[in-house]
Amino acid sequence: MDELFASGHIADLVLAVLALEAVVLAWRHARSGAGPPPRVFAPMIGAGVLLVLALRCALTGAPWPWMALLLSGAGLVHLLDLRQRSKR
């Protein structure tokens, strides 16, 4: 278990789950119209992906500018999501 975290592979696992979630949500919406359309859930998934990538950088000892860039991107995407939600 230590190696899973030390190598950053735990973040890879979380990224795979996020990708699967996005595919299932998009497929479900395309097939039946149920659930949110991709334009609604994409910012949520995107912010999560950027946060997990920042986590992976932290776990693997990547240079801090990468983490700062990813966290800034996650914050911007989150603000986009909040703006989108406030217009509904």
Coordinates of N, CA and C in Angstrom, one line a residue:
M1 N 0.8 -1.2 0.0 CA 0.0 0.0 0.0 C 0.9 1.3 0.0
D2 N 2.0 1.2 0.7 CA 2.9 2.3 0.7 C 3.4 2.7 -0.7
E3 N 3.7 1.7 -1.4 CA 4.2 1.9 -2.8 C 3.1 2.5 -3.7
L4 N 1.9 2.2 -3.5 CA 0.8 2.7 -4.2 C 0.7 4.2 -4.1
F5 N 1.0 4.7 -2.9 CA 0.9 6.2 -2.6 C 2.2 6.8 -3.0
A6 N 3.4 6.2 -2.6 CA 4.7 6.8 -2.9 C 4.9 7.0 -4.4
S7 N 4.4 6.1 -5.2 CA 4.6 6.1 -6.6 C 3.6 7.1 -7.3
G8 N 2.6 7.5 -6.6 CA 1.6 8.3 -7.3 C 0.5 7.5 -8.0
H9 N 0.6 6.2 -8.0 CA -0.3 5.4 -8.7 C -1.7 5.4 -8.1
I10 N -1.8 5.8 -6.9 CA -3.2 6.0 -6.3 C -3.9 7.1 -7.0
A11 N -3.2 8.1 -7.4 CA -3.8 9.2 -8.2 C -4.2 8.7 -9.6
D12 N -3.4 7.8 -10.2 CA -3.7 7.3 -11.5 C -5.1 6.5 -11.4
L13 N -5.2 5.8 -10.3 CA -6.4 5.0 -10.0 C -7.6 5.9 -9.9
V14 N -7.5 7.0 -9.2 CA -8.6 8.0 -9.0 C -8.9 8.7 -10.4
L15 N -7.9 8.9 -11.2 CA -8.1 9.5 -12.5 C -8.9 8.6 -13.4
A16 N -8.5 7.3 -13.3 CA -9.3 6.3 -14.1 C -10.7 6.2 -13.7
V17 N -11.0 6.3 -12.4 CA -12.4 6.3 -11.9 C -13.1 7.6 -12.4
L18 N -12.4 8.7 -12.4 CA -13.1 10.0 -12.9 C -13.4 9.9 -14.4
A19 N -12.5 9.3 -15.1 CA -12.7 9.1 -16.6 C -13.9 8.2 -16.8
L20 N -13.9 7.1 -16.1 CA -15.1 6.1 -16.2 C -16.4 6.8 -15.8
E21 N -16.4 7.6 -14.8 CA -17.6 8.4 -14.4 C -18.0 9.3 -15.5
A22 N -17.1 10.0 -16.1 CA -17.5 10.9 -17.2 C -18.1 10.2 -18.4
V23 N -17.5 9.1 -18.7 CA -18.0 8.2 -19.8 C -19.4 7.7 -19.5
V24 N -19.6 7.2 -18.3 CA -20.9 6.7 -18.0 C -21.9 7.8 -18.0
L25 N -21.6 8.9 -17.4 CA -22.6 10.0 -17.4 C -22.9 10.5 -18.8
A26 N -21.9 10.6 -19.6 CA -22.2 11.1 -21.0 C -23.0 10.0 -21.8
W27 N -22.6 8.8 -21.6 CA -23.4 7.7 -22.3 C -24.8 7.7 -21.8
R28 N -25.0 7.8 -20.5 CA -26.4 7.7 -20.0 C -27.2 8.9 -20.5
H29 N -26.6 10.1 -20.5 CA -27.3 11.3 -21.0 C -27.7 11.1 -22.5
A30 N -26.7 10.6 -23.3 CA -26.9 10.4 -24.7 C -28.0 9.4 -25.0
R31 N -28.0 8.4 -24.2 CA -28.9 7.3 -24.5 C -30.3 7.6 -24.0
S32 N -30.5 8.2 -22.9 CA -31.9 8.4 -22.3 C -32.2 9.8 -22.0
G33 N -31.2 10.7 -22.1 CA -31.5 12.1 -21.7 C -31.5 12.3 -20.2
A34 N -31.3 11.2 -19.4 CA -31.3 11.3 -18.0 C -29.9 11.9 -17.5
G35 N -30.0 12.6 -16.4 CA -28.8 13.1 -15.8 C -28.3 14.4 -16.5
P36 N -27.3 15.0 -16.0 CA -26.8 16.3 -16.6 C -26.1 16.1 -17.9
P37 N -26.2 17.0 -18.8 CA -25.5 16.9 -20.1 C -24.0 17.2 -19.8
P38 N -23.1 16.7 -20.7 CA -21.7 16.9 -20.5 C -21.3 18.3 -20.2
R39 N -21.9 19.3 -20.9 CA -21.5 20.7 -20.6 C -21.7 21.1 -19.2
V40 N -22.6 20.4 -18.5 CA -22.8 20.7 -17.1 C -21.8 20.0 -16.2
F41 N -21.5 18.7 -16.4 CA -20.7 18.0 -15.5 C -19.2 18.1 -15.9
A42 N -18.9 18.6 -17.1 CA -17.5 18.7 -17.5 C -16.6 19.5 -16.6
P43 N -17.1 20.7 -16.2 CA -16.3 21.5 -15.3 C -16.0 20.8 -13.9
M44 N -17.0 20.1 -13.4 CA -16.8 19.4 -12.1 C -15.8 18.3 -12.3
I45 N -15.9 17.6 -13.3 CA -14.9 16.5 -13.6 C -13.5 17.1 -13.8
G46 N -13.5 18.2 -14.6 CA -12.2 18.9 -14.9 C -11.5 19.4 -13.7
A47 N -12.2 20.0 -12.8 CA -11.6 20.5 -11.6 C -11.1 19.4 -10.8
G48 N -11.8 18.3 -10.7 CA -11.4 17.1 -10.0 C -10.1 16.5 -10.6
V49 N -10.1 16.4 -11.9 CA -8.9 15.9 -12.6 C -7.7 16.8 -12.2
L50 N -7.8 18.1 -12.3 CA -6.7 18.9 -12.0 C -6.2 18.8 -10.6
L51 N -7.1 18.7 -9.6 CA -6.8 18.5 -8.2 C -6.0 17.2 -8.0
V52 N -6.5 16.1 -8.7 CA -5.8 14.8 -8.5 C -4.4 14.8 -9.2
L53 N -4.3 15.6 -10.3 CA -3.0 15.7 -10.9 C -2.0 16.5 -10.0
A54 N -2.5 17.5 -9.3 CA -1.7 18.2 -8.3 C -1.3 17.2 -7.2
L55 N -2.2 16.4 -6.7 CA -1.9 15.4 -5.7 C -0.8 14.5 -6.2
R56 N -0.9 14.1 -7.4 CA 0.1 13.2 -8.0 C 1.5 13.8 -8.0
C57 N 1.5 15.1 -8.3 CA 2.7 15.9 -8.3 C 3.3 15.9 -6.9
A58 N 2.4 16.1 -5.9 CA 2.9 16.2 -4.5 C 3.4 14.8 -4.0
L59 N 2.7 13.8 -4.4 CA 3.2 12.5 -4.0 C 4.5 12.0 -4.6
T60 N 4.7 12.5 -5.8 CA 5.9 12.0 -6.6 C 7.1 13.0 -6.5
G61 N 6.9 14.1 -5.8 CA 8.0 15.1 -5.6 C 8.3 15.9 -6.8
A62 N 7.2 16.2 -7.6 CA 7.4 17.1 -8.8 C 7.7 18.5 -8.3
P63 N 8.3 19.3 -9.2 CA 8.6 20.7 -8.8 C 7.4 21.5 -8.5
W64 N 7.5 22.4 -7.5 CA 6.3 23.1 -7.0 C 5.6 23.9 -8.1
P65 N 6.3 24.4 -9.2 CA 5.5 25.2 -10.1 C 4.4 24.4 -10.8
W66 N 4.6 23.1 -11.0 CA 3.6 22.2 -11.6 C 2.4 22.1 -10.7
M67 N 2.6 22.0 -9.4 CA 1.5 21.9 -8.5 C 0.8 23.2 -8.5
A68 N 1.5 24.3 -8.4 CA 0.8 25.6 -8.4 C 0.0 25.8 -9.7
L69 N 0.5 25.4 -10.8 CA -0.2 25.6 -12.1 C -1.5 24.7 -12.1
L70 N -1.4 23.5 -11.6 CA -2.5 22.6 -11.6 C -3.6 23.1 -10.6
L71 N -3.1 23.6 -9.4 CA -4.1 24.1 -8.4 C -4.8 25.3 -8.9
S72 N -4.0 26.2 -9.6 CA -4.6 27.4 -10.2 C -5.6 27.1 -11.2
G73 N -5.3 26.1 -12.1 CA -6.2 25.7 -13.1 C -7.5 25.1 -12.5
A74 N -7.3 24.3 -11.4 CA -8.5 23.7 -10.7 C -9.4 24.8 -10.2
G75 N -8.8 25.8 -9.6 CA -9.5 27.0 -9.1 C -10.3 27.7 -10.2
L76 N -9.6 27.9 -11.3 CA -10.3 28.6 -12.4 C -11.5 27.8 -12.9
V77 N -11.3 26.5 -13.1 CA -12.4 25.7 -13.6 C -13.5 25.6 -12.6
H78 N -13.2 25.6 -11.3 CA -14.2 25.6 -10.3 C -15.0 26.9 -10.3
L79 N -14.3 28.0 -10.5 CA -15.1 29.3 -10.7 C -16.0 29.3 -11.9
L80 N -15.5 28.7 -13.0 CA -16.3 28.5 -14.2 C -17.6 27.7 -13.9
D81 N -17.4 26.6 -13.1 CA -18.5 25.8 -12.7 C -19.5 26.6 -11.8
L82 N -19.0 27.4 -10.9 CA -19.9 28.2 -10.0 C -20.6 29.2 -10.8
R83 N -19.9 29.8 -11.8 CA -20.6 30.8 -12.6 C -21.7 30.2 -13.5
Q84 N -21.4 29.0 -14.0 CA -22.4 28.3 -14.8 C -23.6 27.9 -13.9
R85 N -23.4 27.5 -12.7 CA -24.5 27.1 -11.8 C -25.3 28.3 -11.4
S86 N -24.7 29.4 -11.2 CA -25.5 30.6 -10.8 C -26.4 31.1 -11.9
K87 N -26.1 30.8 -13.1 CA -27.0 31.2 -14.2 C -28.2 30.4 -14.4
R88 N -28.3 29.3 -13.7 CA -29.5 28.4 -13.9 C -30.6 28.8 -13.0

